[in-house]
Coordinates of C-alpha atoms in Angstrom, one line a residue:
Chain A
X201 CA 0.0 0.0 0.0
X202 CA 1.2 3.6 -1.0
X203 CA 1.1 5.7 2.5
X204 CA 2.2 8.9 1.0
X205 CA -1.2 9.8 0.2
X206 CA -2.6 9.2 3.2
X207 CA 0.4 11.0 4.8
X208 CA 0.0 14.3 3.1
X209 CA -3.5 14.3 3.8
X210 CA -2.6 14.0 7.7
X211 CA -0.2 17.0 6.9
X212 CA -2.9 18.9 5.3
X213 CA -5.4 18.4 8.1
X214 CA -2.8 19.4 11.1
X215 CA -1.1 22.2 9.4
X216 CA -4.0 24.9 10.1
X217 CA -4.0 23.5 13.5
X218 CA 0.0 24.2 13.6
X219 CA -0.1 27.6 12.3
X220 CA -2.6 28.6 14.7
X221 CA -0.8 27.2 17.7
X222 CA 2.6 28.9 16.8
X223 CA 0.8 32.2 16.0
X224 CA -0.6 31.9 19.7
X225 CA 2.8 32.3 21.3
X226 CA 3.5 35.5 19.2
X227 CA 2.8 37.5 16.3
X228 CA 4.6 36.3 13.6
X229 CA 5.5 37.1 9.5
X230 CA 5.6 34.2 6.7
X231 CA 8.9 33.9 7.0
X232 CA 8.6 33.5 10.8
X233 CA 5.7 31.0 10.3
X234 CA 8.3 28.8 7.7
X235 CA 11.3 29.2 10.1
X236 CA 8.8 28.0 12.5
X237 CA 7.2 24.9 10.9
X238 CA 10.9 24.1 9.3
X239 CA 12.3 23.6 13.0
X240 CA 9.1 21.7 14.1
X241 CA 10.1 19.7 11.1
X242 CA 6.5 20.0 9.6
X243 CA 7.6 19.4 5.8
X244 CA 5.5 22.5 3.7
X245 CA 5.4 23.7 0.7
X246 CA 5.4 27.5 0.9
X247 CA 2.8 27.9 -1.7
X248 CA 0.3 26.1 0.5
X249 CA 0.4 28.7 3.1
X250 CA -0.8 31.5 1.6
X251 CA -4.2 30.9 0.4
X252 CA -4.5 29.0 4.0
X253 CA -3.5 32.4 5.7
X254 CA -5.6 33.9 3.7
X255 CA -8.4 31.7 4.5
X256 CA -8.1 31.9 8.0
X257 CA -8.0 35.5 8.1
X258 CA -11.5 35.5 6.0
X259 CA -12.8 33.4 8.4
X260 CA -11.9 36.0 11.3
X261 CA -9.4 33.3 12.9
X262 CA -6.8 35.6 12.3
X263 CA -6.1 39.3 12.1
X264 CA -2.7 41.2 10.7
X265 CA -0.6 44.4 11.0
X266 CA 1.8 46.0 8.6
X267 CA 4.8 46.7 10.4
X268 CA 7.7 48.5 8.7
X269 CA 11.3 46.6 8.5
X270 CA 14.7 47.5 8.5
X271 CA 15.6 44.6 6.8
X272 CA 13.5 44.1 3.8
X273 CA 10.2 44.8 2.9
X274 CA 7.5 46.1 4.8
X275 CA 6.1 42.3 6.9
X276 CA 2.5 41.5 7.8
X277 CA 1.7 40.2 11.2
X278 CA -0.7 37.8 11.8
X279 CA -2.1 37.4 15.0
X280 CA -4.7 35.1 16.2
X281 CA -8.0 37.1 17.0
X282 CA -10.2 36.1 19.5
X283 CA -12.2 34.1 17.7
X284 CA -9.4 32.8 16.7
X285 CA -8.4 31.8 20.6
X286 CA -11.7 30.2 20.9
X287 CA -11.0 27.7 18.0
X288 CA -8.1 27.3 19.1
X289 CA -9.1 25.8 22.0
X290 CA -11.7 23.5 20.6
X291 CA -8.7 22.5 18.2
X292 CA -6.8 21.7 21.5
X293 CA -9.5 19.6 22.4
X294 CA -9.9 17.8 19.2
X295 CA -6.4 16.5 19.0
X296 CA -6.4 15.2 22.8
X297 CA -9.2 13.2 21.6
X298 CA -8.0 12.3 18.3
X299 CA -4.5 11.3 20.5
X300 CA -7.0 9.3 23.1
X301 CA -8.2 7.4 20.1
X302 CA -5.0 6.6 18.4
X303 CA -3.5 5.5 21.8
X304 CA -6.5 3.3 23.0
X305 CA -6.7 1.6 19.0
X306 CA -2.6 1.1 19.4
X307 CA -2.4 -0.1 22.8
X308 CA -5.6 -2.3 22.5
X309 CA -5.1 -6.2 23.5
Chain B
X132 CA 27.1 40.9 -21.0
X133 CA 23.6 41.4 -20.3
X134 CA 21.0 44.1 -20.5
X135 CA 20.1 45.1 -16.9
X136 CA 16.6 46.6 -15.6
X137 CA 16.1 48.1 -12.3
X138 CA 12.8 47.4 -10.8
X139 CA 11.4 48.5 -7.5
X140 CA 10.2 46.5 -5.1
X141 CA 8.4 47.7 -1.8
X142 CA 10.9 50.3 -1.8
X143 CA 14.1 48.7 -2.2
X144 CA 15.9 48.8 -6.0
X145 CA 17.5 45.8 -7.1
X146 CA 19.3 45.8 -10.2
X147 CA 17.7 42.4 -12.6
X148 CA 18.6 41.0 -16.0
X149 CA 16.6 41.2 -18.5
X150 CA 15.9 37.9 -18.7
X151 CA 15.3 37.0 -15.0
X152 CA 13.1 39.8 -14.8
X153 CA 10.6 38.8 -17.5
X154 CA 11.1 35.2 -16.1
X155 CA 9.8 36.7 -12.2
X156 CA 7.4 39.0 -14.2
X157 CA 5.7 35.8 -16.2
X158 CA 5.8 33.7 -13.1
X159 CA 4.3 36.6 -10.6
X160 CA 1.5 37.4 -13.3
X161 CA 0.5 33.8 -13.7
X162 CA 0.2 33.5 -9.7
X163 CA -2.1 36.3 -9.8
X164 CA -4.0 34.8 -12.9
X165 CA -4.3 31.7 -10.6
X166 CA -5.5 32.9 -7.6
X167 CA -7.6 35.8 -8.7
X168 CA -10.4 32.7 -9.5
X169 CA -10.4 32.0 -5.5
X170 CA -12.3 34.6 -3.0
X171 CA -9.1 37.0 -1.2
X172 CA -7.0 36.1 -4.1
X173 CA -5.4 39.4 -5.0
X174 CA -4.1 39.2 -1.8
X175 CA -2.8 35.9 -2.2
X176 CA -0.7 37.2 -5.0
X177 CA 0.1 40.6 -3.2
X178 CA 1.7 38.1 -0.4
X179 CA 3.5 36.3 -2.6
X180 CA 4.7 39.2 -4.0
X181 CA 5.9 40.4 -0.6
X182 CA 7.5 36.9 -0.3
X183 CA 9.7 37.1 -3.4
X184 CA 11.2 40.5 -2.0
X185 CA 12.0 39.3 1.3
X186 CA 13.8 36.5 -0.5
X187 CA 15.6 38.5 -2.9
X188 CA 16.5 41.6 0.5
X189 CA 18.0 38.0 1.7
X190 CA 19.9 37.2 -1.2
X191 CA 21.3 40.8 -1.7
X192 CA 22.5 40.6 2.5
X193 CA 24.2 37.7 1.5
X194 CA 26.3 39.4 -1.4
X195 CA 23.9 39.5 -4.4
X196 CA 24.8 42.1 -6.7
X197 CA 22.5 41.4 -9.8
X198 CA 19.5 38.9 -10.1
X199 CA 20.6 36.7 -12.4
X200 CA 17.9 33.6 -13.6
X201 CA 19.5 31.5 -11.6
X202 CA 18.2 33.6 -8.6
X203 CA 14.8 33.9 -9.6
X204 CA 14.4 29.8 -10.5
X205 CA 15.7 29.2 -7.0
X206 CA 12.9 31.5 -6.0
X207 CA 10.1 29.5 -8.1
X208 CA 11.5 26.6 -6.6
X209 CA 10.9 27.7 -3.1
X210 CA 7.4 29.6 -3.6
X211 CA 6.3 27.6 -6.1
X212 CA 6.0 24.2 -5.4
X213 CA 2.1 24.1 -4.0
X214 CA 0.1 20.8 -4.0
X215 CA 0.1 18.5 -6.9
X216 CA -3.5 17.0 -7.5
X217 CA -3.1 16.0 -10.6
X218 CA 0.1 13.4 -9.2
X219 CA -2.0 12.0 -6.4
X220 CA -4.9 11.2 -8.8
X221 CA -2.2 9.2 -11.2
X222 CA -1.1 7.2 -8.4
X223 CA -4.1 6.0 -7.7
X224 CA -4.8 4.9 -11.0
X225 CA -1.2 3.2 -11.2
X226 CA -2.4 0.7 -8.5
X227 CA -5.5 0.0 -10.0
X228 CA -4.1 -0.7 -13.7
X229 CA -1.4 -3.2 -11.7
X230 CA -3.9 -4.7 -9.7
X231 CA -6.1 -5.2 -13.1
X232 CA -2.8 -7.2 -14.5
X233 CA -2.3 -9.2 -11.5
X234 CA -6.1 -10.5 -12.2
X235 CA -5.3 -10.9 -15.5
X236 CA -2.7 -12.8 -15.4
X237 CA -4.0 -15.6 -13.7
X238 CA -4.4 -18.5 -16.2
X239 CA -6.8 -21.2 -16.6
X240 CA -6.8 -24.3 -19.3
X241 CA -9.9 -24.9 -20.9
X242 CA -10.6 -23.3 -24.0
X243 CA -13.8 -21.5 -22.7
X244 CA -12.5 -20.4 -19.7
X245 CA -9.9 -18.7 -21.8
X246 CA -12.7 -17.1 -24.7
X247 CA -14.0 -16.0 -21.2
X248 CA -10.9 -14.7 -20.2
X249 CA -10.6 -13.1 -23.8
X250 CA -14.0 -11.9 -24.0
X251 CA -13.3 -10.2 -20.6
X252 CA -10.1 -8.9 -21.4
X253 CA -11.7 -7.4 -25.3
X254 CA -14.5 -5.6 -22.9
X255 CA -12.4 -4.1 -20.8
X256 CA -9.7 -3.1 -23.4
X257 CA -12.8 -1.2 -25.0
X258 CA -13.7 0.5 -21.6
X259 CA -10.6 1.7 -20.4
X260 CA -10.0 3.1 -24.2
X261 CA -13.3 4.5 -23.9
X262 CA -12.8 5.7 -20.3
X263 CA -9.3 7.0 -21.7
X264 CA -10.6 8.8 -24.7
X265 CA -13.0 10.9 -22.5
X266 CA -10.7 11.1 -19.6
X267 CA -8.3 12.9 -22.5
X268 CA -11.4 15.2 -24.0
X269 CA -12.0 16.2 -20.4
X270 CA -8.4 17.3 -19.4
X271 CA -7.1 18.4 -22.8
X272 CA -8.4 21.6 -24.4
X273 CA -7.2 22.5 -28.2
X274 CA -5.3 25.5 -28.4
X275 CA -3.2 26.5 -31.5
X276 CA 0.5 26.5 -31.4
X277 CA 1.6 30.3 -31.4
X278 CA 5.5 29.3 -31.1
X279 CA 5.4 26.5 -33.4
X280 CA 3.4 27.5 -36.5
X281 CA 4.5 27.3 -40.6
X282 CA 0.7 29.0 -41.5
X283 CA -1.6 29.3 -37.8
X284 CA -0.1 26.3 -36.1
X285 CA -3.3 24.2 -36.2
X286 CA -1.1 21.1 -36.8
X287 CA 1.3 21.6 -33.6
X288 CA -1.7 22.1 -32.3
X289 CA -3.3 19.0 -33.2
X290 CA 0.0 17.0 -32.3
X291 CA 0.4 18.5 -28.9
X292 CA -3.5 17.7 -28.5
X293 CA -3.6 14.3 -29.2
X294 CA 0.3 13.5 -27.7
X295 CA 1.0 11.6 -31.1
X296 CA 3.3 12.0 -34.4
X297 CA 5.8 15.2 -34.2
X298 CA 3.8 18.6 -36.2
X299 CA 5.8 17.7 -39.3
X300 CA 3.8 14.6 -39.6
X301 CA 0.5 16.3 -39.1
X302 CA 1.5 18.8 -41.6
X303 CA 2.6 16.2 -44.1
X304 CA -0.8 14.3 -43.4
X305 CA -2.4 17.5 -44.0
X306 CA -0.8 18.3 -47.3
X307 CA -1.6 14.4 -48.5
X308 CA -5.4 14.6 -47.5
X309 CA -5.2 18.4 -49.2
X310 CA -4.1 16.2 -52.3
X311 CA -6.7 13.6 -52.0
X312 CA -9.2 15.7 -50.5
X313 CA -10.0 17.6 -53.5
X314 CA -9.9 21.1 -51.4
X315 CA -11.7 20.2 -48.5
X316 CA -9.1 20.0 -45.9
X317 CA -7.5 23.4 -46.3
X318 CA -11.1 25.1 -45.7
X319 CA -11.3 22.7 -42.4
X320 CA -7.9 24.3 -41.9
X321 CA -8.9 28.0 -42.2
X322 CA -12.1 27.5 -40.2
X323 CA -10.1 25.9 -37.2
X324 CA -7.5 28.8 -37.9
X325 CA -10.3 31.3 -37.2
X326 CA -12.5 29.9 -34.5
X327 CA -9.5 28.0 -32.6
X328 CA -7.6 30.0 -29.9
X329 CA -3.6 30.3 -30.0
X330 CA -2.0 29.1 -26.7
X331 CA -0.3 32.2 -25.5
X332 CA -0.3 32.5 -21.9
X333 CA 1.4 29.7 -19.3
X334 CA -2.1 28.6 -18.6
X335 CA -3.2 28.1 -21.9
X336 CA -0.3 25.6 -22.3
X337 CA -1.3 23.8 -19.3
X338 CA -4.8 23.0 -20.4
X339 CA -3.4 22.2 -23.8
X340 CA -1.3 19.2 -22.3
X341 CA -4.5 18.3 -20.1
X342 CA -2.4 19.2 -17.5
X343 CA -3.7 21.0 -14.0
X344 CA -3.9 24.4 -13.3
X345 CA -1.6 24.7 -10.3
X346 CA 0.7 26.7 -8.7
X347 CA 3.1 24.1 -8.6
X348 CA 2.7 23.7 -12.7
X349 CA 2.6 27.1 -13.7
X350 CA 5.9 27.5 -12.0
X351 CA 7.4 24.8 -13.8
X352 CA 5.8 25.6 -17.1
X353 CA 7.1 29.3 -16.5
X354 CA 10.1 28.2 -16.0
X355 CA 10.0 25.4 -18.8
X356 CA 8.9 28.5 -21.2
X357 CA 11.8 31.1 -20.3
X358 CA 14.3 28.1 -21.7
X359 CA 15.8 29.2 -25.0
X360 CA 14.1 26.5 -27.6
X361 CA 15.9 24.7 -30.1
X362 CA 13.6 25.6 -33.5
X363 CA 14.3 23.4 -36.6
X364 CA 12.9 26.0 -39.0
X365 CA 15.0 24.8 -41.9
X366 CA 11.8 23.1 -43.7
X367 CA 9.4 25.4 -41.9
X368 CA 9.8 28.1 -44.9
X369 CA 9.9 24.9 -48.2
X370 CA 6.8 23.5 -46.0
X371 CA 5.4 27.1 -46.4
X372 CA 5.8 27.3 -50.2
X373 CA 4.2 23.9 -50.5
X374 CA 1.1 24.9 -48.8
X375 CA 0.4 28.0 -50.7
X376 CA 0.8 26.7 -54.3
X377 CA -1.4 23.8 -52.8
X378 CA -3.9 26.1 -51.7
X379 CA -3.5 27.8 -55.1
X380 CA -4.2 25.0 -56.7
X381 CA -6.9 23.8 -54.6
X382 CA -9.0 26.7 -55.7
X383 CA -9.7 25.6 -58.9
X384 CA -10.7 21.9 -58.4
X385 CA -13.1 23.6 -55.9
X386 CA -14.3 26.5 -58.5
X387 CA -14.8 23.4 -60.6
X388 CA -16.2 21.1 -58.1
X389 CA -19.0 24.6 -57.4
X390 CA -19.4 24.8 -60.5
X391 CA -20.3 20.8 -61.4
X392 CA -22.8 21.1 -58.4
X393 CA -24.3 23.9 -59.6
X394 CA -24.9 22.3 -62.9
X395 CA -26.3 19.7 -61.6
X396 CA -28.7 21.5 -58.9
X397 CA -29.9 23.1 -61.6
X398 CA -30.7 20.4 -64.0
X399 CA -32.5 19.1 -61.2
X400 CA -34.4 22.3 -60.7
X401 CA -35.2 22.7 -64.6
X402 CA -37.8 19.9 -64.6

């Protein structure tokens, strides 16, 4: 059987989950965001994020600032609104569960 | 040397060569092509914008002096590579066609069980070339070929549609059923000239090889269009000549052939 399928389609389904939980530490910029994913060694392809960014801002999960840089061009913060906090948290609580079921399934005799 | 442009970008001027820059200019207007379908999409394309500057700022910290192409397809590379529907969709189809052989293949000795197995084999050969040929009409869309054309590149065209034969053959073919076709096949020409679209634009390209619109194709095909392309236009301009005196001497079968029907329509008539 061919798992890569079925792998990127896991990826898929957690990345919004990750981007939200790494914006909730701090307001970040894309290339924070792919720093960020990169160490957490979620693979993505950097064409992916955008329209999800852009999704999740439409959806009032997120909000963003321009902020002016020294180092480049100006950067766009996204920060989580709080609507976004509040799906966050049901998020949260979607994975523990999805984790209970996973562990109970692997650990049953 | 190089012709050098400077361009502008959020501010900061960065000195690009010609060709890079219509490379970054081709692949940042196709993005915008793309995702101006989807709701929020200039943004989408305004972001990626942003993105190609902050990698380029990076570049220059590092000790860039010029964008060269090199720059700008490492740039593609690192934007560009979105999902890939089309490839998921194919591997699924790999494992049913080898799971359809493995079934196949099984063997059994008596002569009907085999015209069974034939019989079953014929039906499904018949489906899946059915199932093919509108799988292909589906994906594929005809499109003229503007950059490889002797008269309106309806024959590239044709050869690129149906993946098959190079467009010399499909010119030859044309000029052979011009021959035996009495002057109907150059009017079939002309009217697909006139009401067929050229391929111009990345997209258009895309469709024509029944490929997916995606990011992650339009960068390649971007890129794959910025290469410099190895024309053999040696018999492009005898091909030419050829099809012209045919055409000129097409007309007057086809003033004849008018005529002869118009005799006869009238002798009809004349009852």
């Amino acid at each position: 059987m061919n798992t890569d399928n079925t792998k990127s389609q896991m990826r898929k389904g957690m990345l919004e989950y990750c981007i939200m939980l790494l914006l909730r530490q701090q307001p970040c910029y894309a290339n924070d965001i792919i720093q960020r994913l990169h160490e957490a060694e979620m693979i993505v392809m950097e064409g992916t994020l955008y329209p999800l960014l852009s999704r999740l801002k439409r959806d009032g999960l997120l909000g963003y600032e321009w902020r002016e840089s020294t180092q480049g061009p100006p950067r766009k913060y996204y920060v989580l609104t709080d609507d976004g906090h509040k799906a966050l948290a049901q998020l949260d609580a979607s994975w523990e569960e999805i984790q209970r079921t996973v562990y109970f399934l692997k650990n049953e005799k | 040397m190089k012709k050098n442009i400077n361009i502008n970008l959020f501010g900061t001027l960065y000195n690009i060569d010609e060709d890079a820059y219509n490379l970054l200019e081709n692949y940042l207007n196709s993005m915008q092509r793309y995702f101006n379908r989807q709701e929020g999409g200039e943004e989408i394309a305004d972001d990626i914008e942003h993105r190609v500057a902050e990698l380029l700022w990076k570049k220059r910290e590092a000790g860039m002096t010029a964008v060269d192409i090199n720059v700008v397809k490492e740039i593609i590379d690192t934007i560009g590579s979105a999902e890939d529907i089309a490839g998921d969709n194919n591997k699924a189809e790999n494992a049913f066609a080898s799971y359809n052989k493995r079934e196949s293949g099984k063997q059994d000795g008596t002569f009907k069980e085999d015209f069974k197995q034939f019989a079953k084999e014929a039906e499904r050969f018949t489906r899946d070339t059915y199932d093919r040929g509108r799988e292909h009409v589906r994906s594929h869309r005809y499109y003229r070929c503007a950059d490889d054309k002797v008269l309106g590149g309806v024959c590239s065209g044709l050869a690129t549609y149906f993946e098959a034969g190079s467009p010399l053959i499909w010119r030859l073919g044309a000029i052979a059923l011009t021959l035996l076709g009495f002057g109907l096949p150059p009017i079939i020409y002309i009217v697909m000239w006139l009401i067929t679209p050229a391929a111009l634009t990345p997209e258009d390209r895309l469709r024509q090889q029944g490929r997916d619109v995606t990011p992650n194709n339009l960068a390649e095909q971007v890129k794959c269009d910025s290469e410099p392309v190895v024309v053999q236009n040696e018999n492009k301009g005898c091909l030419k000549a050829i099809l012209i005196t045919i055409a000129i001497c097409c007309v007057l079968p086809l003033i004849f052939i008018f005529v002869i029907w118009g005799r006869i329509i009238f002798d009809l008539f004349s009852f």
